[in-house]
Coordinates of C-alpha atoms in Angstrom, one line a residue:
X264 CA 38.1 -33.1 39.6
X265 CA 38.6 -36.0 36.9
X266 CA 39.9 -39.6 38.2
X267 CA 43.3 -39.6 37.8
X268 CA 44.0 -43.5 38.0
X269 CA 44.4 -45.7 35.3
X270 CA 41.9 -48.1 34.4
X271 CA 42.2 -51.2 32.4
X272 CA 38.9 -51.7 30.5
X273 CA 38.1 -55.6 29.3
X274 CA 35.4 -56.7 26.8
X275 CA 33.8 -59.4 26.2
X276 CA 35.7 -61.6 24.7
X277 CA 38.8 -59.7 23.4
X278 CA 41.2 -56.6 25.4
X279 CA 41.3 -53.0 25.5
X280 CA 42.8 -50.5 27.4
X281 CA 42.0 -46.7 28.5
X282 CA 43.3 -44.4 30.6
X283 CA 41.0 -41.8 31.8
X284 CA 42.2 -37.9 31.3
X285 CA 42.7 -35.6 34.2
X286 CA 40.5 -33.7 33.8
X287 CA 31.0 -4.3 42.2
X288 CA 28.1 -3.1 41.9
X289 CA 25.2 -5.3 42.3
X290 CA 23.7 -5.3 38.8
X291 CA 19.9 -4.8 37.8
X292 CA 20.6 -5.7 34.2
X293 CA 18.6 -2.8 33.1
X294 CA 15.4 -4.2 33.8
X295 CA 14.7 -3.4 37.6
X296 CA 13.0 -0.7 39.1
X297 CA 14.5 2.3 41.6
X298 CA 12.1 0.5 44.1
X299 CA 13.8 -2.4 43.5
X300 CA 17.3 -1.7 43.7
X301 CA 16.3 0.7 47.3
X302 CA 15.1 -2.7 48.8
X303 CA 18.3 -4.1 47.5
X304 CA 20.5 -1.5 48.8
X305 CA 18.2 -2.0 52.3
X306 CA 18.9 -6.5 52.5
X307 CA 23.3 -5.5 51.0
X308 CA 23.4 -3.2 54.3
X309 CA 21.1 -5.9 56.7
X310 CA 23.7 -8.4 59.0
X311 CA 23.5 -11.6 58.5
X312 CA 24.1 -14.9 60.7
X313 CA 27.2 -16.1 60.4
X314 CA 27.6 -20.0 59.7
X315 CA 28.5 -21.4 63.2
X316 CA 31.5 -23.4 62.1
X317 CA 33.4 -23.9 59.1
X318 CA 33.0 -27.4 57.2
X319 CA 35.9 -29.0 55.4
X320 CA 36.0 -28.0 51.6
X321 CA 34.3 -30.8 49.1
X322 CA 37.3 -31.7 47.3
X323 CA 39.7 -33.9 48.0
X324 CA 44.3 -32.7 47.5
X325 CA 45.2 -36.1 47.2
X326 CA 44.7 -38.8 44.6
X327 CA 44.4 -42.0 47.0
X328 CA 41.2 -43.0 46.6
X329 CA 39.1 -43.9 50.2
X330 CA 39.6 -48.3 50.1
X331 CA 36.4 -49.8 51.8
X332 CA 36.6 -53.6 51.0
X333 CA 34.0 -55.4 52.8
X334 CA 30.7 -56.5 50.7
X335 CA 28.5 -54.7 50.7
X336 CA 24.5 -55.3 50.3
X337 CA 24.2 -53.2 47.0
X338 CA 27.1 -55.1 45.9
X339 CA 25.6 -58.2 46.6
X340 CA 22.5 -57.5 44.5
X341 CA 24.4 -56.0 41.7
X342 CA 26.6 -59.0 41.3
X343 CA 23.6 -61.4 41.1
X344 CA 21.9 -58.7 38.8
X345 CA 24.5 -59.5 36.5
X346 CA 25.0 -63.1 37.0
X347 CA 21.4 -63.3 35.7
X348 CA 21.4 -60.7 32.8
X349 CA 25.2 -60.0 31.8
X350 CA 27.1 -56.7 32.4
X351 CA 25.3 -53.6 32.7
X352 CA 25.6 -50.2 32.0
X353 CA 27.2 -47.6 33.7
X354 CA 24.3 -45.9 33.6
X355 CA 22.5 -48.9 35.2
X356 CA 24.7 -49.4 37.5
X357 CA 24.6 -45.6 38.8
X358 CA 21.0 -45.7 38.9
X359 CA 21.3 -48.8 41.1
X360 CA 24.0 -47.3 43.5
X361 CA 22.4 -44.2 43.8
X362 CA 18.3 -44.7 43.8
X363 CA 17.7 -47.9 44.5
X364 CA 14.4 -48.0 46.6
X365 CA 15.7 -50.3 48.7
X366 CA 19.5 -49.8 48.9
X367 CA 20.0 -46.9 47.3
X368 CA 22.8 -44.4 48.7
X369 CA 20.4 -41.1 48.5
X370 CA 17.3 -42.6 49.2
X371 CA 18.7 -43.6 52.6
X372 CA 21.8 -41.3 53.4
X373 CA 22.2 -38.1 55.0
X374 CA 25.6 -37.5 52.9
X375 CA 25.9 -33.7 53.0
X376 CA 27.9 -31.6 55.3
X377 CA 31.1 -32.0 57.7
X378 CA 29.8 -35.8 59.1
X379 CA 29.0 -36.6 55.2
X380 CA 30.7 -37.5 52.0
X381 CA 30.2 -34.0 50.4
X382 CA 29.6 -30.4 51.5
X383 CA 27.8 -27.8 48.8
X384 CA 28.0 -24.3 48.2
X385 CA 25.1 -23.5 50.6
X386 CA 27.1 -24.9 53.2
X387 CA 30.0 -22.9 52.7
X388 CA 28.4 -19.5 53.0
X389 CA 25.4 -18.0 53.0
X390 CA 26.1 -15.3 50.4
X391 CA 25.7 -17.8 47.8
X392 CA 21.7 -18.7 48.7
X393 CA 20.8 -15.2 48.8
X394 CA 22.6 -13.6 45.5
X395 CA 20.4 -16.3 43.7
X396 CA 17.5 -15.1 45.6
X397 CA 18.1 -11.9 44.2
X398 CA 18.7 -13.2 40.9
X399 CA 14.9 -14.7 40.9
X400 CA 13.3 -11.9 42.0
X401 CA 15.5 -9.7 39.2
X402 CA 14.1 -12.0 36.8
X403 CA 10.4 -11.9 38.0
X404 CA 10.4 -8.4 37.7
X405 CA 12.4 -8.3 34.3
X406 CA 10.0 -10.6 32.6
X407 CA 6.7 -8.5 33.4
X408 CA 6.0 -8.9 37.8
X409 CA 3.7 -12.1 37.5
X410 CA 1.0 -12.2 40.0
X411 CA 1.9 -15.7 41.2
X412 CA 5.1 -17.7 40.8
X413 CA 6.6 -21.4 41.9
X414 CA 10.1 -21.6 42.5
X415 CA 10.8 -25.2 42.1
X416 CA 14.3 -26.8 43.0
X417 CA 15.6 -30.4 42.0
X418 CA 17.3 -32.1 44.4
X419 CA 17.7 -29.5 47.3
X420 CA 19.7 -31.4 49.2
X421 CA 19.1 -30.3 53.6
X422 CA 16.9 -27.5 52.3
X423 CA 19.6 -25.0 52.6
X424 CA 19.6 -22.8 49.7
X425 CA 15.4 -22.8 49.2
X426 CA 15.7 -21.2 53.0
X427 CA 18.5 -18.6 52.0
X428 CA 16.6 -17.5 49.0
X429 CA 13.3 -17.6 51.1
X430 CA 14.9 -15.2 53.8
X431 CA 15.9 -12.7 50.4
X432 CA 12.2 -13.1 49.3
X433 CA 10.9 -11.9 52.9
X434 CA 13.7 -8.8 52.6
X435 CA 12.0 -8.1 49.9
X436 CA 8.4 -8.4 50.8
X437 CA 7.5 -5.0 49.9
X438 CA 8.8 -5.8 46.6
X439 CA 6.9 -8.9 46.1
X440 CA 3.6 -8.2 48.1
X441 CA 1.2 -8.4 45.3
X442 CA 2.8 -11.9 44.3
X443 CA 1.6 -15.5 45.3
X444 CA 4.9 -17.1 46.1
X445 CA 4.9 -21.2 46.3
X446 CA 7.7 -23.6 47.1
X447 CA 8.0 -27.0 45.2
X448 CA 10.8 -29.5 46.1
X449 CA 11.8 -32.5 43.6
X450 CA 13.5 -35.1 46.2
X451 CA 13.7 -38.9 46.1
X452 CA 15.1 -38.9 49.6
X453 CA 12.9 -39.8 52.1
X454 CA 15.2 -39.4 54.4
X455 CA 16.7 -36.3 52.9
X456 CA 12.6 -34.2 52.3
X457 CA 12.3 -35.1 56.4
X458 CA 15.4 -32.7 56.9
X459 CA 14.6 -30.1 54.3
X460 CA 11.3 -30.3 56.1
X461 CA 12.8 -29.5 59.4
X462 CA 15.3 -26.9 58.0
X463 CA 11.6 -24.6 55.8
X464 CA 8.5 -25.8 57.8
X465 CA 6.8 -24.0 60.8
X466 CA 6.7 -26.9 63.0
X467 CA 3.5 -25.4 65.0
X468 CA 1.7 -27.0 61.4
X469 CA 1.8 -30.4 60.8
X470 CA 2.4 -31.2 57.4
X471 CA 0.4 -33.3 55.3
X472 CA 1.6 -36.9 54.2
X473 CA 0.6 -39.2 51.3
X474 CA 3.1 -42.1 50.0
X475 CA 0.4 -42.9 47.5
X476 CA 0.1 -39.5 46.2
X477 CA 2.5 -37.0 43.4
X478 CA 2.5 -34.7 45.9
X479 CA 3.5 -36.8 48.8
X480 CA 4.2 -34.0 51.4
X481 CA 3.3 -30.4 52.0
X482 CA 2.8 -28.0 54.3
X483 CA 4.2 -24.3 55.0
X484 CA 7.2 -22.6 55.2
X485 CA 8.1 -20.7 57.8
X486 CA 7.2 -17.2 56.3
X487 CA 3.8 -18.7 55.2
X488 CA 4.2 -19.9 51.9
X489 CA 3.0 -23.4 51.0
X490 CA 5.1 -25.7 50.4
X491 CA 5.2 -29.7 48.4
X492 CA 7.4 -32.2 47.8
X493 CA 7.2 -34.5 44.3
X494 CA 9.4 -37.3 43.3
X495 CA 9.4 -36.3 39.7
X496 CA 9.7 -32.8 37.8
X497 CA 6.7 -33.9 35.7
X498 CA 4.4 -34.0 38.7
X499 CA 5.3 -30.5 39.7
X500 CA 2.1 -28.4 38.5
X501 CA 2.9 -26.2 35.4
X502 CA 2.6 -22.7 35.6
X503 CA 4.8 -19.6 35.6
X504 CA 7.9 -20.9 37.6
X505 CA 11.3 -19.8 38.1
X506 CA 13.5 -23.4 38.1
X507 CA 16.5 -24.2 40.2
X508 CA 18.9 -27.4 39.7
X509 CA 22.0 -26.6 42.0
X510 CA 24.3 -30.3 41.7
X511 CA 21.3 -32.1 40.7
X512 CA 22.5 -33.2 36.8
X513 CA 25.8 -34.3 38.0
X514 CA 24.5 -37.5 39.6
X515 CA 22.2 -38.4 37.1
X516 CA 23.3 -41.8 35.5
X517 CA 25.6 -41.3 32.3
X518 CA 26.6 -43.7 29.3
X519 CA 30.5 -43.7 29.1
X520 CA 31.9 -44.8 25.6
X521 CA 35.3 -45.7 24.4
X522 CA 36.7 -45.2 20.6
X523 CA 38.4 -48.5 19.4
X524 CA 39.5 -49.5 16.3
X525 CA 36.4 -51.2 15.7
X526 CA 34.2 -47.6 16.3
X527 CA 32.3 -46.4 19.6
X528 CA 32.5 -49.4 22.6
X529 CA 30.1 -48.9 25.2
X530 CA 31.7 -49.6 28.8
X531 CA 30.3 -51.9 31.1
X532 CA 30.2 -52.9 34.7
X533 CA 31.2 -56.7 35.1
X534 CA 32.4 -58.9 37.8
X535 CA 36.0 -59.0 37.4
X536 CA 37.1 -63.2 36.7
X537 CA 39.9 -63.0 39.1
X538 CA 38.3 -61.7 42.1
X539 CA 34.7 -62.8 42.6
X540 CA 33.6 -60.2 45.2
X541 CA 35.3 -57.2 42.7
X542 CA 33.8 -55.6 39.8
X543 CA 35.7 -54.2 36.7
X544 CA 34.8 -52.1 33.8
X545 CA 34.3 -54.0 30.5
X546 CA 34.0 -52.6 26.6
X547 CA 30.9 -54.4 24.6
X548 CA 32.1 -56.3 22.1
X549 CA 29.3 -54.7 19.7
X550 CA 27.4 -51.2 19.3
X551 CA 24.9 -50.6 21.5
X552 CA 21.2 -48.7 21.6
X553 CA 23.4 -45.6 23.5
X554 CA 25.8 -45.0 21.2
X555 CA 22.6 -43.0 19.2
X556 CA 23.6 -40.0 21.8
X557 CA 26.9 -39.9 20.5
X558 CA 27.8 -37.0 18.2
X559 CA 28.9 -37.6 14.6
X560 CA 31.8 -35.0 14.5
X561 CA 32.5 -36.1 18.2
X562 CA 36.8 -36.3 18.6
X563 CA 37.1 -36.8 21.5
X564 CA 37.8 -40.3 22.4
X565 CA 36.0 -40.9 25.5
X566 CA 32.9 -39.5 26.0
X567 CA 30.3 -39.6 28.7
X568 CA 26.1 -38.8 27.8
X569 CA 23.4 -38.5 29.9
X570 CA 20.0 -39.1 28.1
X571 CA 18.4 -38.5 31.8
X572 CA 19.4 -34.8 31.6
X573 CA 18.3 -34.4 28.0
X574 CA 14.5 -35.7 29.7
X575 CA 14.9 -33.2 32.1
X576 CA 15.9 -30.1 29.7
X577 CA 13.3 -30.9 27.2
X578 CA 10.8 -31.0 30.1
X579 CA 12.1 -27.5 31.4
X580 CA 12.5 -26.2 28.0
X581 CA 8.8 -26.9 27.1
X582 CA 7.9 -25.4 30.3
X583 CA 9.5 -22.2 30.3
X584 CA 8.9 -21.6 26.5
X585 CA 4.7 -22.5 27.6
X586 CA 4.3 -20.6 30.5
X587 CA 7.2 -18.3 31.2
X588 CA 9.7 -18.2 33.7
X589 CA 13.4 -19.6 33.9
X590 CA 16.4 -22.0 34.8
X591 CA 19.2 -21.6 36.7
X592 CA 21.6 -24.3 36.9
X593 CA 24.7 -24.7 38.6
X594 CA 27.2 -27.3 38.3
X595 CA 30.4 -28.6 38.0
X596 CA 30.8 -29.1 34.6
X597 CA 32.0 -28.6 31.1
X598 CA 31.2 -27.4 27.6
X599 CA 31.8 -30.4 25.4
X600 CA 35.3 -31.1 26.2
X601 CA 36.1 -33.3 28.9
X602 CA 36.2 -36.9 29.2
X603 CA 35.9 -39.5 31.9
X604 CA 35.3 -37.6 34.8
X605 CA 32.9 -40.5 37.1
X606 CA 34.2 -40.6 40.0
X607 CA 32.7 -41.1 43.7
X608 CA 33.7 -39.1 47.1
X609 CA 33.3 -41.0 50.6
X610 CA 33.6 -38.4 53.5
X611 CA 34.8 -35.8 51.6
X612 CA 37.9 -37.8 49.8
X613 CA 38.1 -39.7 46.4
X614 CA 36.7 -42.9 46.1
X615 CA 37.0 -46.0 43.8
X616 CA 33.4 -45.7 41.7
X617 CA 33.4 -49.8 41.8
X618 CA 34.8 -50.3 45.3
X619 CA 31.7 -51.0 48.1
X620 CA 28.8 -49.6 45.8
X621 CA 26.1 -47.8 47.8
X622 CA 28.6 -46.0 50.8
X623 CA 29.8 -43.5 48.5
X624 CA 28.2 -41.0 46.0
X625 CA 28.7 -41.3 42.5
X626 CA 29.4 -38.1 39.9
X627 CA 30.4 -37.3 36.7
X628 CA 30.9 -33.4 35.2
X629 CA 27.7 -31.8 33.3
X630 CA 28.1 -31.7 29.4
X631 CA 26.8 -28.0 29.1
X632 CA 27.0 -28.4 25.5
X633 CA 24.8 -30.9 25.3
X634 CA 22.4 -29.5 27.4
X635 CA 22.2 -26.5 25.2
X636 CA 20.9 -29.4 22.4
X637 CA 18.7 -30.9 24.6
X638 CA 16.9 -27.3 24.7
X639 CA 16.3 -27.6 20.6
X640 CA 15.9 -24.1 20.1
X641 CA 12.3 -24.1 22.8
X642 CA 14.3 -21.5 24.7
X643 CA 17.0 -19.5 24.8
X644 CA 20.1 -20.5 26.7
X645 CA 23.1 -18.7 28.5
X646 CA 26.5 -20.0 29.7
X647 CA 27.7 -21.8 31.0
X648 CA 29.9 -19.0 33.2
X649 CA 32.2 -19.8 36.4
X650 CA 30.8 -20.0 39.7
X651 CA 33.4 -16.8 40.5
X652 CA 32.2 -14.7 37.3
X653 CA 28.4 -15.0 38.1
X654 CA 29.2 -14.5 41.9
X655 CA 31.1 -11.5 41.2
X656 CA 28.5 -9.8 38.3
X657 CA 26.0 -10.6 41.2
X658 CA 27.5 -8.9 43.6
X659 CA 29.5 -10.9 46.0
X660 CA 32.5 -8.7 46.7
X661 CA 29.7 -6.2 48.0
X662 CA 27.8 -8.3 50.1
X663 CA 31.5 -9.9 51.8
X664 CA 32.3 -6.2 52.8
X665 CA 29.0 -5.4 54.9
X666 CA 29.0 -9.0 56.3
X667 CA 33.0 -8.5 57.4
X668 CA 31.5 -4.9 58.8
X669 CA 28.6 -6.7 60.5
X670 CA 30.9 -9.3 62.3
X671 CA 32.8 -7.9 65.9
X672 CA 34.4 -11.1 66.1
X673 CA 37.7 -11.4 64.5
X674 CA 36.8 -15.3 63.9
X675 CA 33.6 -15.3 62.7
X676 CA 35.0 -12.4 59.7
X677 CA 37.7 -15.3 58.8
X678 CA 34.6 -18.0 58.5
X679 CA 33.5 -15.3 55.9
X680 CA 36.4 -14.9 54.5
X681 CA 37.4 -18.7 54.1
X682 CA 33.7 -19.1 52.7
X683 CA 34.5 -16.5 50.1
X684 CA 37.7 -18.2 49.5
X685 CA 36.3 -21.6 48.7
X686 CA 33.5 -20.2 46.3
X687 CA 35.6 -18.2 44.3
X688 CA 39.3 -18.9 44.4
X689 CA 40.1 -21.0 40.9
X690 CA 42.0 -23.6 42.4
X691 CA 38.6 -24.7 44.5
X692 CA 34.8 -24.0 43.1
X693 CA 35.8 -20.6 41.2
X694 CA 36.4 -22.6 38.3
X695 CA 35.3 -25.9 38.8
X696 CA 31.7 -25.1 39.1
X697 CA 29.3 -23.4 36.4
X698 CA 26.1 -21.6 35.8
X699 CA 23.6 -22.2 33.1
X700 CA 20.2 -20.5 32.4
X701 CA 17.5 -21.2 30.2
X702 CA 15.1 -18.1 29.5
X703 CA 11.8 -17.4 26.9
X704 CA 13.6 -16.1 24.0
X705 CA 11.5 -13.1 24.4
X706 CA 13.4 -12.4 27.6
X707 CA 16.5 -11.7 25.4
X708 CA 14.6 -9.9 22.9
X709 CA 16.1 -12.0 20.3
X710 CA 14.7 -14.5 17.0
X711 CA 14.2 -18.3 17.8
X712 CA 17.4 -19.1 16.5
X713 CA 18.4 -22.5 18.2
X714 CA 21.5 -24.1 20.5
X715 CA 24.3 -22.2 20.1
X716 CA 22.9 -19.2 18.0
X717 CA 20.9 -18.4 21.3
X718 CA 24.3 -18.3 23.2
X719 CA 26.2 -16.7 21.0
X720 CA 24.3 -13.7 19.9
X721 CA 24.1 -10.4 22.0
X722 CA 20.5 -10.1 24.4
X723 CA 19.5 -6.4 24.2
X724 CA 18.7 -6.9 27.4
X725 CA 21.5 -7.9 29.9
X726 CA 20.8 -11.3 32.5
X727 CA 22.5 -11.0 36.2
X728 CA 25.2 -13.0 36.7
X729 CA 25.5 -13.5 32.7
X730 CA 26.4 -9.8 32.5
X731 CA 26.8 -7.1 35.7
X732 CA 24.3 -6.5 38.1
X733 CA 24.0 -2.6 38.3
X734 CA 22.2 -1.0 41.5
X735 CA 21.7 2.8 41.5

């Protein structure tokens, strides 16, 4: 959901204006065992618990943005940031708004769920954790049954999904009984890990702490698997790992640029002249460092890059392609063909992105496209595909029916139902929301053709969710 709201961009020194753009079977792929799709059969027919209540969906109908106006502290120490160096970035400034170690809105905030600013898929329905559970465990077994895996997730928000897929992985202990299974969590949140730590841990064993250290928590999940939290994907040990990034790249800080008539204008965040507790978006009145991530056939006129997510691909990309494994992303986003869609939400509505920095979170839509060059050919890559098309090749129609079965109560089937509803229905996450995978190009049995060659051209061997997942 693009802003829809017009925005008048100044530079330094001479005027410019923008206006922003609105923006049935469960499937093996050929690689799984008759032992593995039995235990599959045996967690589709198991009942499930039902969420207790349903939360309010994530997006907002309307286009009235939520108005805070007082001043707030991150406001405060980004207007005398840039009284002493000059406009900044809008990558800057997200970084600021967002993980700042002192003001920061994640490092501090507890923004997920009904009483937050945003509610995820995990949230909505169960269903969703445990088909990528099965997806992971599809994959280990398609890529050779490794003795030992991680399964690292970036930004896993209250811990929700990692405990989903963990309950799939103990449905399928028989399956994965001669595997050493360990949980790795990415999170800058302090105050986010200490909830993921309640939602996975055993609390009868204390975890271990260390500020000073990479690894700056751990302990064990409740099915016994150990279990670590990093502040960085490069601390994470290497190793044969399966990767999950569920709306982790969409808050990572981006560039936003503007064509003029003088070429590519980087936009800036300035305190607006007219209103000295206000900031506005200015234009540069030169080129800029940035503007190197800009594509040279790029027509579009206003473009948004995130040389963060290109770190973070390249760092995954050399990973998988060294040690095995994969990626799963998932993410509202697009393939190369949106525009300006930063935009903030503050309990659960739109938000101004430059009104009371540091109370709301801050987003803008995945480039999938250039993801895909991020990779540079180190792996392979799939996608992106709609949240409802991967959901659907996985299995999710199936999995509704026996939960609807499962469930006496006539209001607890249309919690399930209105679940289903917000994950697939176009007009909600169906559409809006995308997967993306990154596999060894020997899991597609295919050259080392890069970007979109690896896309493009048919895997002789089929990926769940990608293609159907067939159980026998």
């Amino acid at each position: 959901m693009a802003r829809v709201l017009s925005s008048s961009v100044a530079s330094w020194g001479w005027s410019w204006s923008w206006k922003p753009v609105r923006t049935e079977a469960w499937l093996c792929g050929g690689a799984c065992s008759h032992e593995f799709n039995a235990h599959l059969h045996r967690v589709l027919t198991l009942g499930r618990s039902i969420p207790s209540i349903w939360r309010r969906k994530c997006f907002s109908s309307g286009n009235e943005p939520a108005e805070s106006n007082h001043v707030t502290p991150m406001l405060r120490h980004l207007m005398y940031k840039i009284k002493s160096t000059g406009p900044i970035t809008v990558a800057e400034y997200m970084k600021e708004v967002l993980t700042n170690p002192a003001k920061g809105y994640y490092v501090h905030h507890d923004m997920l769920g009904e009483k937050g600013d945003f509610i995820t898929s995990p949230e909505i329905s169960q269903i969703f954790g445990e088909l990528l559970g099965v997806w992971f465990v599809s994959e280990w077994m398609a890529s050779g049954k490794s003795t030992a895996f991680q399964l690292v997730e970036l930004g896993p928000g209250r811990g929700t999904l990692t405990a989903d897929i963990l309950r799939v992985f103990s449905q399928l202990g028989s399956v994965l009984k001669t595997c050493d299974i360990s949980i790795h969590l990415v999170e800058v949140s302090q105050k986010l890990s200490e909830i993921q730590a309640l939602t996975l841990t055993e609390e009868t064993v204390p975890l271990e702490r260390d500020a000073e250290s990479l690894v700056y928590m751990k302990g064990v999940t409740k099915s016994g698997i150990p279990i670590s939290w990093y502040r960085d994907l490069k601390d994470v040990p290497t190793g044969y790992s399966f990767y999950l990034a569920h709306e982790f790249f969409d808050v990572l800080p981006v560039h936003k640029f503007q064509k003029t008539p003088h070429g590519w204008r980087e936009v800036f965040v300035d305190i607006d002249p007219q209103s000295p507790d206000k900031l506005r978006f200015v234009l540069a009145p030169c080129a800029t460092p940035a503007e190197a991530f800009i594509q040279r056939d790029e027509r579009r006129e206003h473009v948004e890059v995130c040389p963060d997510a290109g770190v973070v691909i390249q760092e995954l990309s050399q990973r998988i392609a060294s040690t095995g494994g994969a990626a799963l992303i998932a993410d509202y986003g697009h393939d190369g063909t949106k525009t300006d869609t930063l935009r903030g939400f503050y309990e659960h509505q739109l938000h101004d992105v430059l009104t009371a920095p540091g109370t709301a979170d801050l987003t803008a839509d995945v480039d999938f496209s250039y993801l895909r060059r991020m990779a540079q050919g180190r792996v392979a890559s799939l996608g992106p595909v709609e949240q409802r098309t991967f959901l659907k090749n996985m299995g999710i129609d199936v999995r509704l029916k026996v939960l609807l079965d499962k469930a006496g109560d006539p209001s607890l089937q249309q919690q399930l139902l209105r679940g289903y509803d917000m994950l697939m229905n176009p007009q909600k996450m169906g559409e809006r929301f995308h997967f993306f995978a990154l596999l060894p190009h020997q899991r597609l049995h295919v050259g080392s053709q890069g970007g979109k060659a690896c896309q493009s051209e048919a895997p002789s061997t089929s990926v769940p969710g990608f293609d159907e997942l067939v159980w026998h």
